[in-house]
């Protein structure tokens, strides 16, 4: 998947991080994965992307950054890099 094709789903995912309502034991992970899947990615890719992001950011940072508008540029770049790494 090209970086340009990832932009719209990733922006959607970042917006959905801020929404509550997923019944995962880790709400931030659950919200991210739910939004990611809703954007068209596979469940395994979504978990992979979140795991990659957790290597750079704490859950609290992901929660805080996911609620920022406009989205944090560093988080956007990290998400694209994580998505590309998960596709390899």
PDB file of C-alpha atoms in Angstrom:
ATOM      1  CA  UNK A   1       0.000   0.000   0.000  1.00  0.00           C
ATOM      2  CA  UNK A   2       1.464   3.374  -0.988  1.00  0.00           C
ATOM      3  CA  UNK A   3       1.993   6.165   1.503  1.00  0.00           C
ATOM      4  CA  UNK A   4      -0.561   8.356  -0.255  1.00  0.00           C
ATOM      5  CA  UNK A   5      -3.222   5.624   0.001  1.00  0.00           C
ATOM      6  CA  UNK A   6      -2.526   5.381   3.730  1.00  0.00           C
ATOM      7  CA  UNK A   7      -3.150   9.064   4.464  1.00  0.00           C
ATOM      8  CA  UNK A   8      -6.970   9.052   4.519  1.00  0.00           C
ATOM      9  CA  UNK A   9      -7.317   5.875   6.600  1.00  0.00           C
ATOM     10  CA  UNK A  10      -4.637   7.042   8.985  1.00  0.00           C
ATOM     11  CA  UNK A  11      -6.278  10.414   9.496  1.00  0.00           C
ATOM     12  CA  UNK A  12      -9.559   8.628  10.123  1.00  0.00           C
ATOM     13  CA  UNK A  13      -7.865   6.294  12.578  1.00  0.00           C
ATOM     14  CA  UNK A  14      -6.350   9.178  14.495  1.00  0.00           C
ATOM     15  CA  UNK A  15      -9.717  10.866  14.777  1.00  0.00           C
ATOM     16  CA  UNK A  16     -11.376   7.683  15.964  1.00  0.00           C
ATOM     17  CA  UNK A  17      -8.774   7.230  18.712  1.00  0.00           C
ATOM     18  CA  UNK A  18     -10.579  10.019  20.542  1.00  0.00           C
ATOM     19  CA  UNK A  19     -13.940   8.227  20.412  1.00  0.00           C
ATOM     20  CA  UNK A  20     -14.945   5.985  23.286  1.00  0.00           C
ATOM     21  CA  UNK A  21     -16.970   2.815  23.190  1.00  0.00           C
ATOM     22  CA  UNK A  22     -14.810  -0.161  22.320  1.00  0.00           C
ATOM     23  CA  UNK A  23     -14.829  -3.010  24.813  1.00  0.00           C
ATOM     24  CA  UNK A  24     -11.112  -3.822  24.757  1.00  0.00           C
ATOM     25  CA  UNK A  25      -9.194  -4.240  28.013  1.00  0.00           C
ATOM     26  CA  UNK A  26      -7.066  -1.302  26.832  1.00  0.00           C
ATOM     27  CA  UNK A  27      -9.519   1.342  25.604  1.00  0.00           C
ATOM     28  CA  UNK A  28      -6.897   3.273  23.615  1.00  0.00           C
ATOM     29  CA  UNK A  29      -5.813   0.116  21.768  1.00  0.00           C
ATOM     30  CA  UNK A  30      -9.443  -0.901  21.232  1.00  0.00           C
ATOM     31  CA  UNK A  31     -10.430   2.482  19.855  1.00  0.00           C
ATOM     32  CA  UNK A  32      -7.401   2.589  17.571  1.00  0.00           C
ATOM     33  CA  UNK A  33      -7.988  -0.907  16.216  1.00  0.00           C
ATOM     34  CA  UNK A  34     -11.733  -0.307  15.750  1.00  0.00           C
ATOM     35  CA  UNK A  35     -11.098   2.900  13.812  1.00  0.00           C
ATOM     36  CA  UNK A  36      -8.317   1.314  11.808  1.00  0.00           C
ATOM     37  CA  UNK A  37     -10.517  -1.632  10.795  1.00  0.00           C
ATOM     38  CA  UNK A  38     -13.344   0.774   9.964  1.00  0.00           C
ATOM     39  CA  UNK A  39     -10.913   2.550   7.632  1.00  0.00           C
ATOM     40  CA  UNK A  40     -10.402  -0.650   5.682  1.00  0.00           C
ATOM     41  CA  UNK A  41      -7.263  -2.221   7.145  1.00  0.00           C
ATOM     42  CA  UNK A  42      -7.147  -5.792   8.385  1.00  0.00           C
ATOM     43  CA  UNK A  43      -7.363  -6.513  12.097  1.00  0.00           C
ATOM     44  CA  UNK A  44      -3.848  -7.980  12.114  1.00  0.00           C
ATOM     45  CA  UNK A  45      -2.438  -4.892  10.361  1.00  0.00           C
ATOM     46  CA  UNK A  46      -4.198  -2.623  12.850  1.00  0.00           C
ATOM     47  CA  UNK A  47      -2.785  -4.499  15.840  1.00  0.00           C
ATOM     48  CA  UNK A  48       0.650  -4.429  14.216  1.00  0.00           C
ATOM     49  CA  UNK A  49       0.475  -0.673  13.641  1.00  0.00           C
ATOM     50  CA  UNK A  50      -0.600  -0.041  17.226  1.00  0.00           C
ATOM     51  CA  UNK A  51       2.182  -2.282  18.548  1.00  0.00           C
ATOM     52  CA  UNK A  52       4.714  -0.368  16.431  1.00  0.00           C
ATOM     53  CA  UNK A  53       3.395   2.935  17.787  1.00  0.00           C
ATOM     54  CA  UNK A  54       3.634   1.647  21.363  1.00  0.00           C
ATOM     55  CA  UNK A  55       7.366   1.173  20.855  1.00  0.00           C
ATOM     56  CA  UNK A  56       7.686   4.942  20.408  1.00  0.00           C
ATOM     57  CA  UNK A  57       4.788   6.337  22.467  1.00  0.00           C
ATOM     58  CA  UNK A  58       3.186   5.412  25.779  1.00  0.00           C
ATOM     59  CA  UNK A  59      -0.522   4.594  25.827  1.00  0.00           C
ATOM     60  CA  UNK A  60      -1.129   7.920  27.580  1.00  0.00           C
ATOM     61  CA  UNK A  61       0.762   9.789  24.846  1.00  0.00           C
ATOM     62  CA  UNK A  62      -1.189   8.012  22.110  1.00  0.00           C
ATOM     63  CA  UNK A  63      -4.446   8.876  23.849  1.00  0.00           C
ATOM     64  CA  UNK A  64      -3.459  12.533  24.261  1.00  0.00           C
ATOM     65  CA  UNK A  65      -1.983  12.944  20.761  1.00  0.00           C
ATOM     66  CA  UNK A  66      -4.962  11.189  19.180  1.00  0.00           C
ATOM     67  CA  UNK A  67      -7.275  13.837  20.611  1.00  0.00           C
ATOM     68  CA  UNK A  68      -5.321  16.793  19.216  1.00  0.00           C
ATOM     69  CA  UNK A  69      -6.667  18.751  16.290  1.00  0.00           C
ATOM     70  CA  UNK A  70      -5.049  19.262  13.943  1.00  0.00           C
ATOM     71  CA  UNK A  71      -3.425  15.858  14.332  1.00  0.00           C
ATOM     72  CA  UNK A  72       0.137  15.800  15.646  1.00  0.00           C
ATOM     73  CA  UNK A  73       2.514  15.695  12.658  1.00  0.00           C
ATOM     74  CA  UNK A  74       4.983  13.432  14.467  1.00  0.00           C
ATOM     75  CA  UNK A  75       2.252  10.916  15.253  1.00  0.00           C
ATOM     76  CA  UNK A  76       1.042  10.997  11.643  1.00  0.00           C
ATOM     77  CA  UNK A  77       4.548  10.287  10.361  1.00  0.00           C
ATOM     78  CA  UNK A  78       5.036   7.534  12.934  1.00  0.00           C
ATOM     79  CA  UNK A  79       1.707   5.964  11.976  1.00  0.00           C
ATOM     80  CA  UNK A  80       2.602   5.939   8.278  1.00  0.00           C
ATOM     81  CA  UNK A  81       6.016   4.454   9.082  1.00  0.00           C
ATOM     82  CA  UNK A  82       4.383   1.816  11.299  1.00  0.00           C
ATOM     83  CA  UNK A  83       1.864   0.940   8.594  1.00  0.00           C
ATOM     84  CA  UNK A  84       4.622   0.548   6.030  1.00  0.00           C
ATOM     85  CA  UNK A  85       6.682  -1.591   8.437  1.00  0.00           C
ATOM     86  CA  UNK A  86       3.690  -3.832   9.050  1.00  0.00           C
ATOM     87  CA  UNK A  87       3.236  -4.356   5.320  1.00  0.00           C
ATOM     88  CA  UNK A  88       6.780  -5.695   4.864  1.00  0.00           C
TER      89      UNK A  88
END
